[in-house]
Every structure is written in C-alpha cells, then in structure tokens.
Amino acid sequence: MNPFSCLIIDDIFMNRILLKEIVKGFCTQIYEADNGKTAIELLQTHKINIVFMDIEMPIMNGLETTKYIRRRLSSPLCNIPIIAITAYNPEDFFDDYKDAGFNHLLTKPYSFSKIQTIVKALSL
Ligand SMILES: [Mg+2]
C-alpha cells in the first residue's frame, strides 16, 4: 500500500475513534486534532493527503479552519482535499460548505463505503 495519511479533526474523542476505525482500512498514517488551530499546525508540519473536518468545534470551528486553509496557506497545502463531517442534513448547508471550500460532505453515521466513494471521487 502506498503511504497515505489522513487528518481527523473532531472535538469529540469517540467520533475520532469511530472514524479512525474506518479510515485505517486505507490510511497508512492517521493524525488527529480536536480543534482547527491544532489541525493547521499538524498540516504545516506533516505530510497529509486528506482531511476529515468536523464543523462544530471549540477554539476554531470547521468552517473557520477550512477558510483559513484555503485562503491563508500556500500551495499545494491550500488545495488539500477537505471532507466535512456533519450530522446535519447536507441539503441545508451544502452551499455554505462549498463557499467555505469543502470538497465533499460526509454525513454521520460514517461507513466504509461512504468514505470509499468519496475518496474514489477525489481520485486520490
Ligand atoms: Mg464537534
């Protein structure tokens, strides 16, 4: 398997564990952060291929973090694929998420097939 690393950003420990169980099927390295500020530091210091981003988090939420990555970080980091993870109906929020710079939305509950479909669509 080629090296493939992901960053899971969620303030809820159990959510990170659940997602980790799924992505470990295709990720050789998994990083975790519980807020956007820590996530940005990790992105700047580690080679990461894909980001799973919760929306509601303390310190720096998912929208703020994604906007920061897209607008403030330099290339190629600013183009990293970012998947929003949310329990909300995506129909209600999709325009906002696109404006913020998310590539895809992943609705809870997570499943291996949902994630696999997204990763394939991104051709990673
Ligand atoms: Mg949260």
mmCIF file of C-alpha atoms and ligand atoms in Angstrom:
data_model
loop_
_atom_site.group_PDB
_atom_site.id
_atom_site.type_symbol
_atom_site.label_atom_id
_atom_site.label_comp_id
_atom_site.label_asym_id
_atom_site.label_seq_id
_atom_site.Cartn_x
_atom_site.Cartn_y
_atom_site.Cartn_z
ATOM 1 C CA MET A 1 0.000 0.000 0.000
ATOM 2 C CA ASN A 2 1.309 3.466 -0.901
ATOM 3 C CA PRO A 3 1.784 5.847 2.015
ATOM 4 C CA PHE A 4 -1.495 7.658 2.526
ATOM 5 C CA SER A 5 -2.129 9.834 5.515
ATOM 6 C CA CYS A 6 -5.241 11.481 6.827
ATOM 7 C CA LEU A 7 -6.055 14.026 9.482
ATOM 8 C CA ILE A 8 -9.223 13.597 11.546
ATOM 9 C CA ILE A 9 -10.393 16.798 13.197
ATOM 10 C CA ASP A 10 -13.224 16.424 15.693
ATOM 11 C CA ASP A 11 -13.639 17.713 19.242
ATOM 12 C CA ILE A 12 -15.414 14.527 20.368
ATOM 13 C CA PHE A 13 -12.976 11.753 21.233
ATOM 14 C CA MET A 14 -15.454 8.940 20.416
ATOM 15 C CA ASN A 15 -16.162 10.412 16.973
ATOM 16 C CA ARG A 16 -12.446 10.358 16.214
ATOM 17 C CA ILE A 17 -12.194 6.728 17.342
ATOM 18 C CA LEU A 18 -15.124 5.681 15.137
ATOM 19 C CA LEU A 19 -13.773 7.400 12.055
ATOM 20 C CA LYS A 20 -10.277 6.091 12.748
ATOM 21 C CA GLU A 21 -11.605 2.525 12.732
ATOM 22 C CA ILE A 22 -12.991 3.096 9.237
ATOM 23 C CA VAL A 23 -10.133 5.005 7.619
ATOM 24 C CA LYS A 24 -7.435 2.688 8.899
ATOM 25 C CA GLY A 25 -8.548 0.376 6.068
ATOM 26 C CA PHE A 26 -6.886 2.682 3.550
ATOM 27 C CA CYS A 27 -4.743 5.142 5.527
ATOM 28 C CA THR A 28 -1.217 4.156 6.498
ATOM 29 C CA GLN A 29 -0.899 7.107 8.865
ATOM 30 C CA ILE A 30 -3.689 8.777 10.841
ATOM 31 C CA TYR A 31 -3.307 12.098 12.624
ATOM 32 C CA GLU A 32 -5.867 13.589 14.992
ATOM 33 C CA ALA A 33 -6.769 17.034 16.243
ATOM 34 C CA ASP A 34 -9.597 18.253 18.470
ATOM 35 C CA ASN A 35 -9.772 21.773 17.041
ATOM 36 C CA GLY A 36 -8.833 23.691 13.913
ATOM 37 C CA LYS A 37 -5.859 25.504 15.394
ATOM 38 C CA THR A 38 -4.058 22.264 16.257
ATOM 39 C CA ALA A 39 -5.057 20.865 12.856
ATOM 40 C CA ILE A 40 -3.398 23.726 10.972
ATOM 41 C CA GLU A 41 -0.201 23.196 12.948
ATOM 42 C CA LEU A 42 -0.263 19.482 12.032
ATOM 43 C CA LEU A 43 -0.896 20.246 8.361
ATOM 44 C CA GLN A 44 2.096 22.560 8.254
ATOM 45 C CA THR A 45 4.452 20.051 9.818
ATOM 46 C CA HIS A 46 3.323 16.669 8.431
ATOM 47 C CA LYS A 47 2.632 15.185 5.020
ATOM 48 C CA ILE A 48 -1.144 14.718 4.956
ATOM 49 C CA ASN A 49 -3.213 13.598 1.937
ATOM 50 C CA ILE A 50 -6.798 14.143 3.090
ATOM 51 C CA VAL A 51 -8.619 15.944 5.902
ATOM 52 C CA PHE A 52 -11.853 14.947 7.650
ATOM 53 C CA MET A 53 -13.258 18.048 9.311
ATOM 54 C CA ASP A 54 -15.982 18.287 11.936
ATOM 55 C CA ILE A 55 -17.988 21.524 11.788
ATOM 56 C CA GLU A 56 -18.768 22.400 15.391
ATOM 57 C CA MET A 57 -15.615 22.616 17.499
ATOM 58 C CA PRO A 58 -14.239 24.976 20.139
ATOM 59 C CA ILE A 59 -11.305 27.360 19.545
ATOM 60 C CA MET A 60 -11.527 27.204 15.736
ATOM 61 C CA ASN A 61 -14.520 25.523 14.093
ATOM 62 C CA GLY A 62 -14.605 23.604 10.811
ATOM 63 C CA LEU A 63 -15.760 26.495 8.638
ATOM 64 C CA GLU A 64 -13.151 28.886 10.033
ATOM 65 C CA THR A 65 -10.431 26.275 9.702
ATOM 66 C CA THR A 66 -11.298 25.388 6.117
ATOM 67 C CA LYS A 67 -11.460 29.056 5.109
ATOM 68 C CA TYR A 68 -8.081 29.587 6.742
ATOM 69 C CA ILE A 69 -6.526 26.629 4.883
ATOM 70 C CA ARG A 70 -7.949 27.746 1.510
ATOM 71 C CA ARG A 71 -7.120 31.436 1.860
ATOM 72 C CA ARG A 72 -4.037 31.699 4.044
ATOM 73 C CA LEU A 73 -1.907 28.629 3.395
ATOM 74 C CA SER A 74 0.304 28.402 0.349
ATOM 75 C CA SER A 75 0.097 25.875 -2.492
ATOM 76 C CA PRO A 76 -0.121 22.876 -2.509
ATOM 77 C CA LEU A 77 -1.361 22.855 1.110
ATOM 78 C CA CYS A 78 -4.254 25.211 0.355
ATOM 79 C CA ASN A 79 -5.607 22.656 -2.151
ATOM 80 C CA ILE A 80 -5.685 19.646 0.179
ATOM 81 C CA PRO A 81 -8.970 17.687 -0.060
ATOM 82 C CA ILE A 82 -11.205 18.508 2.901
ATOM 83 C CA ILE A 83 -14.248 16.401 3.731
ATOM 84 C CA ALA A 84 -16.797 17.991 6.049
ATOM 85 C CA ILE A 85 -18.183 15.571 8.624
ATOM 86 C CA THR A 86 -21.560 16.501 9.999
ATOM 87 C CA ALA A 87 -24.766 15.136 11.449
ATOM 88 C CA TYR A 88 -26.801 17.824 9.696
ATOM 89 C CA ASN A 89 -28.790 17.362 6.517
ATOM 90 C CA PRO A 90 -26.323 18.422 3.810
ATOM 91 C CA GLU A 91 -29.198 19.891 1.749
ATOM 92 C CA ASP A 92 -29.488 22.665 4.332
ATOM 93 C CA PHE A 93 -25.824 23.545 4.350
ATOM 94 C CA PHE A 94 -24.193 22.469 1.131
ATOM 95 C CA ASP A 95 -23.876 25.954 -0.393
ATOM 96 C CA ASP A 96 -22.160 27.215 2.733
ATOM 97 C CA TYR A 97 -19.796 24.278 2.724
ATOM 98 C CA LYS A 98 -18.858 24.823 -0.890
ATOM 99 C CA ASP A 99 -18.271 28.513 -0.236
ATOM 100 C CA ALA A 100 -16.042 27.592 2.679
ATOM 101 C CA GLY A 101 -14.001 25.336 0.407
ATOM 102 C CA PHE A 102 -15.007 21.804 1.347
ATOM 103 C CA ASN A 103 -14.642 19.164 -1.380
ATOM 104 C CA HIS A 104 -17.281 16.812 -0.015
ATOM 105 C CA LEU A 105 -19.670 16.225 2.824
ATOM 106 C CA LEU A 106 -19.728 13.060 4.886
ATOM 107 C CA THR A 107 -22.846 12.636 6.983
ATOM 108 C CA LYS A 108 -22.876 10.699 10.222
ATOM 109 C CA PRO A 109 -23.169 7.765 10.725
ATOM 110 C CA TYR A 110 -19.941 7.013 8.867
ATOM 111 C CA SER A 111 -19.441 3.902 6.837
ATOM 112 C CA PHE A 112 -16.528 2.446 4.936
ATOM 113 C CA SER A 113 -18.463 2.517 1.647
ATOM 114 C CA LYS A 114 -19.438 6.198 2.025
ATOM 115 C CA ILE A 115 -15.816 7.152 2.617
ATOM 116 C CA GLN A 116 -14.546 4.887 -0.145
ATOM 117 C CA THR A 117 -16.950 6.535 -2.623
ATOM 118 C CA ILE A 118 -15.713 9.998 -1.652
ATOM 119 C CA VAL A 119 -12.036 9.074 -1.823
ATOM 120 C CA LYS A 120 -12.564 7.483 -5.246
ATOM 121 C CA ALA A 121 -14.409 10.578 -6.484
ATOM 122 C CA LEU A 122 -11.442 12.698 -5.440
ATOM 123 C CA SER A 123 -9.157 10.273 -7.356
ATOM 124 C CA LEU A 124 -6.703 10.034 -4.505
HETATM 125 MG MG MG B 1 -17.969 18.776 17.136
#
